[in-house]
XYZ file of C-alpha atoms in Angstrom:
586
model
C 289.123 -147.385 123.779
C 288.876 -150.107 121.067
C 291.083 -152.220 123.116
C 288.450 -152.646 125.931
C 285.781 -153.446 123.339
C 287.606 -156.140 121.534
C 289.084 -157.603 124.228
C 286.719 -160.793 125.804
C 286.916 -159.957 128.851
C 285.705 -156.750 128.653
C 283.991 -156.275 125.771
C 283.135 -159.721 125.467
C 281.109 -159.825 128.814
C 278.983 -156.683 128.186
C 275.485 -157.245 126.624
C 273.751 -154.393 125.299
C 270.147 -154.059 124.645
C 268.025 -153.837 121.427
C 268.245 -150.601 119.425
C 264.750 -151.497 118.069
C 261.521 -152.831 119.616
C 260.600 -156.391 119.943
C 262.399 -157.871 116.842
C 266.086 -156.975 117.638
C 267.711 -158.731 120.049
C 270.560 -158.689 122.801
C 273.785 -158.174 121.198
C 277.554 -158.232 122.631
C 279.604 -154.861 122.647
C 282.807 -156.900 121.239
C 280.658 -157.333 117.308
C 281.778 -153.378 117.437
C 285.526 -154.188 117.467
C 285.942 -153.540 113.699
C 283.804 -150.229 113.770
C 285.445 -148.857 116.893
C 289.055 -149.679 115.209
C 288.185 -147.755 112.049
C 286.600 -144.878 114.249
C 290.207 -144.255 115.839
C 291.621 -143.263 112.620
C 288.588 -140.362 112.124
C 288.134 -139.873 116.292
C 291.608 -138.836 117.148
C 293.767 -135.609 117.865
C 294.805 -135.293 113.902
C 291.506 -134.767 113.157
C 291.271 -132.061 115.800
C 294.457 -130.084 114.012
C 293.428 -130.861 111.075
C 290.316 -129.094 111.163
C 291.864 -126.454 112.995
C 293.940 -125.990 109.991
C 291.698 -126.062 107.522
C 290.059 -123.481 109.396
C 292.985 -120.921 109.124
C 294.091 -122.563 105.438
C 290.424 -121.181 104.227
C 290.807 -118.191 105.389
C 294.541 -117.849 103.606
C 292.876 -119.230 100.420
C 290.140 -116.317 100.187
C 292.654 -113.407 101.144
C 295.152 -114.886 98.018
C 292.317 -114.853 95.657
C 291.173 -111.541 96.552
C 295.018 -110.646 95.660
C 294.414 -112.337 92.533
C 291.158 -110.934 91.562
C 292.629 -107.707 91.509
C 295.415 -108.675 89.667
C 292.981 -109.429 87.014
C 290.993 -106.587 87.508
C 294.122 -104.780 86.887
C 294.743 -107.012 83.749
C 291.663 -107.043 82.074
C 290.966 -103.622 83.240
C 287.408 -104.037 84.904
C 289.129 -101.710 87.797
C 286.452 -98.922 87.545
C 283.577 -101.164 85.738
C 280.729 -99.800 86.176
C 277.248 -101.022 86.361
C 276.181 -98.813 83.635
C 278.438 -99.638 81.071
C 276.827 -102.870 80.857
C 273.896 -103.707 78.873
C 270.376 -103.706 79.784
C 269.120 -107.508 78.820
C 266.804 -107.689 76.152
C 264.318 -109.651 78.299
C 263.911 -106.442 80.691
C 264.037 -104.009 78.020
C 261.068 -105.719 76.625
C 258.843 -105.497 79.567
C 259.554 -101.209 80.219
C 255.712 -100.185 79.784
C 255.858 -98.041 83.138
C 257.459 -94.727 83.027
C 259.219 -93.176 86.346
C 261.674 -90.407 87.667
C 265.503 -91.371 87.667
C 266.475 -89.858 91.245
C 269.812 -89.495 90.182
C 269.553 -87.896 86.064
C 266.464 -86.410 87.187
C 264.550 -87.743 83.829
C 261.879 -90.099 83.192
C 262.597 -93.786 82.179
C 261.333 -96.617 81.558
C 260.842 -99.797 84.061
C 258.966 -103.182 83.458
C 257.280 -102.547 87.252
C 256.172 -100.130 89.765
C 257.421 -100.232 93.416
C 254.211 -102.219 94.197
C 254.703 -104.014 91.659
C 258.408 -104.907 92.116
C 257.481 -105.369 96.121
C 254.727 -108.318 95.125
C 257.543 -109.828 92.979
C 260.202 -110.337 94.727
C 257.528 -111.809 98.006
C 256.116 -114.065 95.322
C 260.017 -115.159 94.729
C 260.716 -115.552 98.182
C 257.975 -117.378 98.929
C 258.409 -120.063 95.900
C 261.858 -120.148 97.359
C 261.027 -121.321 100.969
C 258.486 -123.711 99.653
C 260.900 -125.728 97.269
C 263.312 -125.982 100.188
C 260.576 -127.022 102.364
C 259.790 -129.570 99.526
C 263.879 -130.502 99.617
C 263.584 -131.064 103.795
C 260.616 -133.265 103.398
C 262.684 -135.157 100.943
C 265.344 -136.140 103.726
C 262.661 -136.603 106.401
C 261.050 -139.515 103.829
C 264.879 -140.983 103.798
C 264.772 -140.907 107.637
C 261.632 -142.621 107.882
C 262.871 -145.236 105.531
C 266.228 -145.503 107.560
C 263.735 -146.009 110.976
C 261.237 -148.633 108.936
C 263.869 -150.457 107.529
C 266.165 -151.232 110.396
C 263.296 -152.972 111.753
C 264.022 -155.415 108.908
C 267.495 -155.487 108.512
C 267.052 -156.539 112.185
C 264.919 -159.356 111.878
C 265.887 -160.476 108.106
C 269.131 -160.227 107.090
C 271.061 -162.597 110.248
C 268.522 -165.186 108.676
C 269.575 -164.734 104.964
C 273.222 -164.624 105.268
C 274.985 -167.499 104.914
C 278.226 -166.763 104.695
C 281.569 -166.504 107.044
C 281.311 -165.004 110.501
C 283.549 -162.011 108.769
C 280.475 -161.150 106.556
C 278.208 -161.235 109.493
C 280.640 -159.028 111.513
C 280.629 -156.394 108.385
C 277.326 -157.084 106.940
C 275.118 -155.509 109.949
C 271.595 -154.409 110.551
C 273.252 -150.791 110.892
C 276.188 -150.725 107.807
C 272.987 -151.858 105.520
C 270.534 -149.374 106.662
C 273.089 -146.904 106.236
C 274.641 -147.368 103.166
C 271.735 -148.202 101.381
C 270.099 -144.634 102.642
C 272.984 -142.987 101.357
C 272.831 -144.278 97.889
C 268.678 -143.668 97.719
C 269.775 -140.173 99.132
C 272.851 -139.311 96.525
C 269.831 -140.166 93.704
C 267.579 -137.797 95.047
C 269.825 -135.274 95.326
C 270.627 -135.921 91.679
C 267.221 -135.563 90.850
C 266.381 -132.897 92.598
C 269.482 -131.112 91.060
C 267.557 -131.188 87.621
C 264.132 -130.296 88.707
C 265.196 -127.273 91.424
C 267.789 -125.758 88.755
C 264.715 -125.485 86.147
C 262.909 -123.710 89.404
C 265.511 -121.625 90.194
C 265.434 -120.355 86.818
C 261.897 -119.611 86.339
C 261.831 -118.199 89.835
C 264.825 -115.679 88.199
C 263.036 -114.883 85.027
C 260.014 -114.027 86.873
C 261.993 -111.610 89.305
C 263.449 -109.999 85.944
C 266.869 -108.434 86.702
C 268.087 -105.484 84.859
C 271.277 -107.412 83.694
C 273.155 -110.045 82.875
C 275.040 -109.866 86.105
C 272.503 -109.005 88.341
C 270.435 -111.873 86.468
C 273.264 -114.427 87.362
C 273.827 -113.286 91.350
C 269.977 -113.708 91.926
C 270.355 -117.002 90.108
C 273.520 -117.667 92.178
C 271.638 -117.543 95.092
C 268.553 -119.207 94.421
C 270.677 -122.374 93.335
C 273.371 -122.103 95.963
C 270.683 -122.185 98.664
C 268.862 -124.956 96.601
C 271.849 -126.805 96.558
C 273.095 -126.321 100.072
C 269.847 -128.068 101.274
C 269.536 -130.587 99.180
C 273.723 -131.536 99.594
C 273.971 -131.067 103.036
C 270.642 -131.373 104.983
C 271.219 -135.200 105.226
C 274.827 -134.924 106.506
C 274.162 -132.074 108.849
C 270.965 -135.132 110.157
C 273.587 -137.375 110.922
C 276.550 -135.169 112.555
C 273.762 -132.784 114.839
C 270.283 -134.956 115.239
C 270.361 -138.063 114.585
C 270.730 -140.328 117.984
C 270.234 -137.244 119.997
C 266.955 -138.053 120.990
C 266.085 -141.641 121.837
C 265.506 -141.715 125.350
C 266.331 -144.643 127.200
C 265.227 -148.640 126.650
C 262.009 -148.341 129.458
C 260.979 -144.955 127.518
C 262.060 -144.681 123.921
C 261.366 -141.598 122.288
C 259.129 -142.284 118.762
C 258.653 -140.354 115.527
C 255.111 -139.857 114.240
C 254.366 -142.138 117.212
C 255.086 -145.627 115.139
C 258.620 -145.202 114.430
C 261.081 -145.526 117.355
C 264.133 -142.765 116.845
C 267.148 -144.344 115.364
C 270.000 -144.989 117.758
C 274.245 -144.773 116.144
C 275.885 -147.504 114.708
C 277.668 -149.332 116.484
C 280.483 -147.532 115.192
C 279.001 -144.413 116.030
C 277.419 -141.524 114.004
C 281.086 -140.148 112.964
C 281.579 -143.383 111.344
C 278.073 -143.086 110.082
C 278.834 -139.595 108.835
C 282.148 -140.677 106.826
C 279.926 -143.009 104.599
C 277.545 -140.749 103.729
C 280.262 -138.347 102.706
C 282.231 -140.475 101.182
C 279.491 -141.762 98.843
C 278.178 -138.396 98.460
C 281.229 -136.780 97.196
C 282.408 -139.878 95.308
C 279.109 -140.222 93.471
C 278.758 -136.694 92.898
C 281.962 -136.618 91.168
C 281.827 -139.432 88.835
C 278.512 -138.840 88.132
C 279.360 -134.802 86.850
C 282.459 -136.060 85.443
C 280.070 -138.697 82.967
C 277.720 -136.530 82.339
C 280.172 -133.575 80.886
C 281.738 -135.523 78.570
C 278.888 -138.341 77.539
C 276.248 -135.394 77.185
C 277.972 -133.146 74.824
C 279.884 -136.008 72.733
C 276.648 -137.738 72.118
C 274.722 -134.606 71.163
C 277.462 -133.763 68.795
C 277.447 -137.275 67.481
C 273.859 -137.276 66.767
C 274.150 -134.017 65.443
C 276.651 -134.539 62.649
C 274.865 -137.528 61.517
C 271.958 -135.710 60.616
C 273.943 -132.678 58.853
C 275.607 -135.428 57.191
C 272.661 -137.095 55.873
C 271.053 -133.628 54.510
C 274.738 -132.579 52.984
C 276.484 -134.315 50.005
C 279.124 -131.844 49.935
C 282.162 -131.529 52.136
C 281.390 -128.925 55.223
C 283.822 -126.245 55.745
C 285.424 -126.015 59.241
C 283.652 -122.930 59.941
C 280.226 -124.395 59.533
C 281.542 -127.777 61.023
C 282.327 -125.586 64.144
C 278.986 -124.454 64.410
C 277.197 -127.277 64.567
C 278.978 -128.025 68.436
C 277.143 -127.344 71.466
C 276.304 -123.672 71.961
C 278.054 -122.633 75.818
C 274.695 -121.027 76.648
C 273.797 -117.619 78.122
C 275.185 -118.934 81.678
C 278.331 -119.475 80.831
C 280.503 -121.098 82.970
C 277.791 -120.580 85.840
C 277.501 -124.372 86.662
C 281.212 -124.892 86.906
C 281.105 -122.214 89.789
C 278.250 -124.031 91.030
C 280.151 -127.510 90.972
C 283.159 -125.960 92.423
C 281.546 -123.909 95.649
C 279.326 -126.894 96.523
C 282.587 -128.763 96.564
C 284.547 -126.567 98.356
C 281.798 -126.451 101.267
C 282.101 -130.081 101.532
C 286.059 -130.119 101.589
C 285.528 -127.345 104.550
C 282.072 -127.976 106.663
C 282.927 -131.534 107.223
C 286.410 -131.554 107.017
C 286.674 -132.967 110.855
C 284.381 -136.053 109.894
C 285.606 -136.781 106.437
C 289.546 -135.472 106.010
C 290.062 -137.261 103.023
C 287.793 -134.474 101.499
C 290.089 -132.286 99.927
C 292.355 -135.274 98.840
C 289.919 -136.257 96.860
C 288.775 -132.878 95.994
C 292.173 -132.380 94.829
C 292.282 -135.514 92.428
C 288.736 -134.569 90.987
C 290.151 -131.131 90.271
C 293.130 -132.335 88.640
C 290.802 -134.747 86.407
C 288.224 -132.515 85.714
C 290.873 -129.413 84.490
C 291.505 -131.649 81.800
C 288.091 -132.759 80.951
C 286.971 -128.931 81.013
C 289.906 -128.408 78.740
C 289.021 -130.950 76.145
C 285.264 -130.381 76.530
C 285.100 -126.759 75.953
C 288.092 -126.847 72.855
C 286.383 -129.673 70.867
C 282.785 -129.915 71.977
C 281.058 -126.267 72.355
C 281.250 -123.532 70.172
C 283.981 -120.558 71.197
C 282.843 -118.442 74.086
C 281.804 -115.126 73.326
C 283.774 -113.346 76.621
C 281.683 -110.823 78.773
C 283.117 -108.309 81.009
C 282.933 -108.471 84.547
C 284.458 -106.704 87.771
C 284.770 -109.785 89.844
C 282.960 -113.263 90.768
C 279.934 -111.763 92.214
C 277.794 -113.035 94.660
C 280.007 -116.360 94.782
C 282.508 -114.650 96.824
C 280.354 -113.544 99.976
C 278.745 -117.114 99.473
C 282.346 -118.296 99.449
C 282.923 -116.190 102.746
C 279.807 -117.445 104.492
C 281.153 -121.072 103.804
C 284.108 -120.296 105.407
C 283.258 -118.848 108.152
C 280.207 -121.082 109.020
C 282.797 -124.218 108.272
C 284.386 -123.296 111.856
C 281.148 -123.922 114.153
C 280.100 -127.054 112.164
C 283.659 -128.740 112.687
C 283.496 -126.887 116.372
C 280.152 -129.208 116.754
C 281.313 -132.466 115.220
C 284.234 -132.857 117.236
C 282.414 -131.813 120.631
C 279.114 -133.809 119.607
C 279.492 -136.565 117.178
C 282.739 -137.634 117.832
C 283.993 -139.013 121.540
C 286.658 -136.892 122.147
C 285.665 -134.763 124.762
C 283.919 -137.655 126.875
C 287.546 -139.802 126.841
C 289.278 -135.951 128.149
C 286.459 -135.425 130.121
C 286.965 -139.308 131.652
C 290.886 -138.851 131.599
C 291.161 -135.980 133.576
C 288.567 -136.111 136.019
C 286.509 -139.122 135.960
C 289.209 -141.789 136.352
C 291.022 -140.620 139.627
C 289.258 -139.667 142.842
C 286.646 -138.336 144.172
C 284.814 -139.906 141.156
C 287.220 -142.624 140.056
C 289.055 -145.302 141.856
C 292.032 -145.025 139.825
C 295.176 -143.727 141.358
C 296.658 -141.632 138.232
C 294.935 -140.316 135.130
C 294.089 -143.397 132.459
C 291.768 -144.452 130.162
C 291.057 -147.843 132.185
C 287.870 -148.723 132.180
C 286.129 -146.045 130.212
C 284.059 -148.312 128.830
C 282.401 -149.211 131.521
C 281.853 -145.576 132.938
C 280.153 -144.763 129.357
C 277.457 -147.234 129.586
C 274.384 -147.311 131.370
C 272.551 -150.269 133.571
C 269.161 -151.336 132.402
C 266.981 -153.891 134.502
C 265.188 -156.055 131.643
C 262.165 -156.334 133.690
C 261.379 -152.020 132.710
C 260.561 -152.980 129.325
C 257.019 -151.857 128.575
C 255.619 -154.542 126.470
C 254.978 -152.493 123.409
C 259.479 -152.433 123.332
C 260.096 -155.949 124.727
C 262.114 -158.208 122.825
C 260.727 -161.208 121.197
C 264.051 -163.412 122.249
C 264.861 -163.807 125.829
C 268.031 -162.787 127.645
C 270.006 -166.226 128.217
C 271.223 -166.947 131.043
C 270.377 -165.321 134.599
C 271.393 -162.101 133.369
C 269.202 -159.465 134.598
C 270.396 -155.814 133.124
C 271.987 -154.860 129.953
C 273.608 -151.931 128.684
C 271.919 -148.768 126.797
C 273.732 -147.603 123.444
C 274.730 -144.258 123.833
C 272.821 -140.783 123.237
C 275.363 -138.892 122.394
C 277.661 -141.725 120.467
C 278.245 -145.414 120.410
C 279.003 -145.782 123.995
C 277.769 -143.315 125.947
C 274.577 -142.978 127.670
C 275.555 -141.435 131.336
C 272.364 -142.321 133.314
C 271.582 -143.323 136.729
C 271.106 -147.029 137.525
C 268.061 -148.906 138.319
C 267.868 -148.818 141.951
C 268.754 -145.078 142.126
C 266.576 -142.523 143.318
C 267.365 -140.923 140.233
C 266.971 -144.035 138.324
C 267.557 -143.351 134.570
C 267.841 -139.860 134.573
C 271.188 -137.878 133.778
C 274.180 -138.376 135.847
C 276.955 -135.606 136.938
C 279.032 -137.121 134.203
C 276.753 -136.408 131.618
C 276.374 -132.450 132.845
C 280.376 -132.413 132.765
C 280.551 -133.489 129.410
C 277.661 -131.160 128.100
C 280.019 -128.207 130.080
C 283.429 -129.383 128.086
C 281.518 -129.288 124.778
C 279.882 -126.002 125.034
C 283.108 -124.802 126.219
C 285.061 -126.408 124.177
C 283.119 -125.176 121.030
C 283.547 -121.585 121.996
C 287.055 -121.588 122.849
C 287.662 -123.672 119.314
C 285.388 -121.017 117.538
C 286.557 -117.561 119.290
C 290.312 -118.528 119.012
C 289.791 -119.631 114.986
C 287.819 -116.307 114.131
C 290.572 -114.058 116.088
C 292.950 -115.602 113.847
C 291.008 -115.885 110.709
C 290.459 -111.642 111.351
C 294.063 -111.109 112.349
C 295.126 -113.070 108.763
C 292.158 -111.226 107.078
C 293.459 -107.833 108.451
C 297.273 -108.625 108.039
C 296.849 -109.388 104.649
C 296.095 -106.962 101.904
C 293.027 -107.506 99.736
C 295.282 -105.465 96.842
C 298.971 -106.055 96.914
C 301.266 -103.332 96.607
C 302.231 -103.870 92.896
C 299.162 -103.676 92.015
C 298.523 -100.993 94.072
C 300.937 -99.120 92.169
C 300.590 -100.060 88.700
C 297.087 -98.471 89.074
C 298.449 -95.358 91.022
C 300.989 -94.727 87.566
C 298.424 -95.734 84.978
C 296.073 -92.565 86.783
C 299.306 -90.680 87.123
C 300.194 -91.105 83.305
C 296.184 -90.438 82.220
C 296.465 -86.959 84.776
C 299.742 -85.986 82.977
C 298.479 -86.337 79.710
C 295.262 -84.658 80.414
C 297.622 -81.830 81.765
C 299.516 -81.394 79.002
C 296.515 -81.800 76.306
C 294.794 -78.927 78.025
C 298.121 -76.756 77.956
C 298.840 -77.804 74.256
C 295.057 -76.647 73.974
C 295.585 -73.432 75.715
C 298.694 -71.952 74.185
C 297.506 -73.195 70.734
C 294.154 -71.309 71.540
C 296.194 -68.066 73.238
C 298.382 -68.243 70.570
C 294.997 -67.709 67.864
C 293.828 -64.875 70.319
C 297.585 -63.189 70.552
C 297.967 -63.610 66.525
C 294.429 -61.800 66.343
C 295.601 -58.956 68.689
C 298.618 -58.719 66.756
C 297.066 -58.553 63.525
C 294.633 -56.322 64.421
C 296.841 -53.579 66.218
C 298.809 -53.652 62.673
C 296.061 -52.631 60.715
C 294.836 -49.666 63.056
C 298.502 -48.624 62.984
C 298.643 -48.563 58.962
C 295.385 -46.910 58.620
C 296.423 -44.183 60.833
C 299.688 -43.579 59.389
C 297.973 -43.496 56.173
């Protein structure tokens, strides 16, 4: 694959034709050399086990926690918690003006709402909800406009104001600059929008009014998760699923708001593409949480002891010193839940385009369990601990994750990366009755991935400003579907430009490829899920003694309880039959 596109006589002959209209120009397939080396390390068969591992690996993580959550359950005894042992929050309690029938106790009580009234909530809520993720989608289409607006400069500029080696040319491209510099202006949105959609997500929870504090922190847990999830992952899922999809051919591109003309791959392709946004997504988010738990509460403190040490001559006792540190807050450790699910969803849902994920997840962790340690011993005030039964509603989120992580590795592998076009070539394009080869091979897959163009179908508003040199005629189309592929006809054809049989037998591998991948991972992921235990059996029976101890001495309360109370009633009897005796006798 990479051979053929570095190598001069292959690669080095091929002309391809502008990804943009007028102001790009003819470019050589071999400038892709570098890119299509560094896609072989990401496009291979590892990743393609690897993923499938992670799949089944997630799957043994969630089962082993359940084990341990009940463990703790067990421990902390929150076995049989009930909702109603917890309190009601204040903020709901203060609200109770309507007066209704408990179904259950059969008595009146008091709620903050009617049913009509609850009903007009929680659409309100919902509402509010879609709308700020609508606001968070917008937010990545104005990225993808300003990917499509400034290619178009990149393309004419930046060749002009570089003048250094040919190595930064070859690095430096139109592409690598569009798309690193739209994943930086996207990782600061996202951090900005972090700030402004928590501080909706709460009001949007206040307004709902749960009962209590756990049902208070689920229907936050939701609200931010799905907050979140858009605004993390709407950009990469672009890349992996849309972007390139759609660009039709050089004699008909396909255009966005009718000005801007759909982006094509890098040269590299969109996996490549996908890696970098990852990789600065997931970097940057890191360091930039890291920085901001330690620099925010140190400095607060700072500025806080200052100023009690300007209004206080007097030494401060440690007591008081203590309580001057950063209150933990009514959420608790809600955002370090947040941090770590958002985390673990990019270690799993993109696993197949980015496995150095959960290395670096792994190195973050190890970091940040230190940091956490150190931030919450010397810079907030003790924790005041709550009882709860387990997670809540991050361990169905959890679940989802998992489970949706299998399709969207499924799809990268059959439609951003090129794996199942070079099988697809291998074992039935490159031998007859549609190759010329006489044994399977990857010989001249290339060539069979790229499709003729005859210059003179350019509609003016998409001709190129520079002319082809030479007495070239045709050039080749940058794939669909990745880097090199765009399986059309040939002009001449009949079928000129449309969809060749190659391109319906590699849409056929990938939808059958995704739900062989998917249907064997889930039998597996329910055959682990069923063969493991969501209790183990020490558990198991450490609860079965603790009831059997509790029945015993229940039994044996009641009998002390009965012979001490038919020992009062045979006394009585006793006594009484005594004096009848003496009177008579008398």
């Amino acid at each position: 694959f990479s051979q053929e596109v570095c190598d001069p006589n292959i690669g080095g002959r091929i002309i391809m034709c502008p990804q943009c209209d007028k102001v790009c120009t003819y470019w050589n397939l071999s400038i892709t050399c570098e890119s299509s080396k560094k896609l072989c390390i990401f496009d291979s068969f590892g990743t393609l086990v690897f993923a499938v591992f992670m799949g089944i690996w997630v799957t043994f993580f969630l089962e082993f926690w359940k084990r341990r959550q009940a463990e703790l359950e067990y421990e902390w005894d929150t076995v049989e918690y009930l909702e109603q042992e917890e309190q009601v929050r204040p903020e709901y309690e203060a609200r109770c003006t309507h007066v209704v029938k408990n179904e259950i106790t059969q008595q009146e009580e008091h709620v903050p709402y009617t049913a009509c009234g609850k009903c007009v909530r929680m659409t309100f809520c919902t509402s509010a909800i879609f709308f700020w993720i609508l606001l968070i989608i917008a937010s990545v289409v104005g990225i993808i406009v300003y990917r499509l607006s400034v290619f178009l400069v990149f393309s004419a500029k930046l060749s002009q104001h570089i003048s250094g080696t040919e190595t930064l040319r070859k690095y430096l491209t139109p592409q690598t600059a569009t798309s690193v510099t739209a994943s930086l202006i996207s990782l600061v949105v996202i951090m900005i929008l972090n700030v402004i959609y928590e501080k909706v997500a709460i009001m949007i929870t206040d307004f709902e009014l749960p009962r209590t504090q756990t049902d208070y922190e689920n229907s936050l847990t939701t609200k931010m998760f799905l907050f979140q999830f858009v605004n993390y992952y709407s950009s990469c899922f672009y890349i992996a699923f849309f972007k390139g999809r759609f660009v039709g051919h050089p004699g008909n591109p396909v255009y966005w708001l009718g000005k801007y003309r759909n982006e094509e791959c890098d040269p590299g392709g969109c996996l490549l593409e996908l890696t970098t946004q990852l990789a600065i997504i997931v970097g940057g988010k890191a360091i930039w949480n890291n920085i901001q738990e330690v620099l925010l509460p140190l400095v607060k403190n700072l500025i806080g002891r200052r100023s009690a040490a300007a209004r206080s001559e007097k030494v401060v006792p440690r007591w008081e010193h203590d309580y001057h540190l950063q209150p933990i807050g009514k959420l608790g450790l809600f955002y370090e839940y947040l941090e770590m699910v958002i985390q673990f969803g990019f270690v799993t849902l993109f696993v197949a385009s980015f496995p150095l994920a959960p290395l670096l997840a792994l190195i973050n962790n190890m970091l940040e369990i230190r940091l956490d340690a150190w931030k919450l011993t010397t810079q907030f005030r003790r924790m005041v601990p709550q009882k709860a039964q387990d997670i809540g509603a991050w361990q169905p989120i959890l679940q989802g994750i998992a489970i949706l992580a299998v399709a969207t590795n499924a799809m990268i592998i059959a439609f951003t990366s090129d794996m199942i076009p070079r099988l697809v070539y291998y074992w039935s394009f490159s031998v007859p009755p549609y190759g010329s080869h006489s044994s399977h091979t990857m010989k001249g897959y290339i060539n069979s991935t790229l499709s003729v163009f005859n210059i003179s179908d350019f509609k003016n508003a998409s001709k190129p400003f520079s002319p082809l040199l030479g007495s070239q005629t045709t050039c080749r189309q940058v794939s669909n579907k990745h880097l090199y592929r765009d399986l059309r006809y040939p002009p001449g054809h009949q079928q000129q430009y449309e969809h060749n049989i190659y391109y319906w037998h590699v849409i056929a591998a990938k939808l059958a490829f995704i739900i062989v991948m998917e249907h064997v991972i889930y039998f597996v992921k329910f055959i682990i899920s069923y063969a493991i235990p969501d209790v183990s059996q020490k558990t198991k029976s450490k609860v079965k003694r603790e009831k059997y101890l509790t029945q015993k001495l229940l039994h044996e309360n009641n009998l002390k309880g009965v012979k001490k109370n038919m020992g009062e009633v045979a006394a009585k009897i006793i006594k009484g039959a005594e004096s009848t005796f003496r009177a008579k006798a008398e």
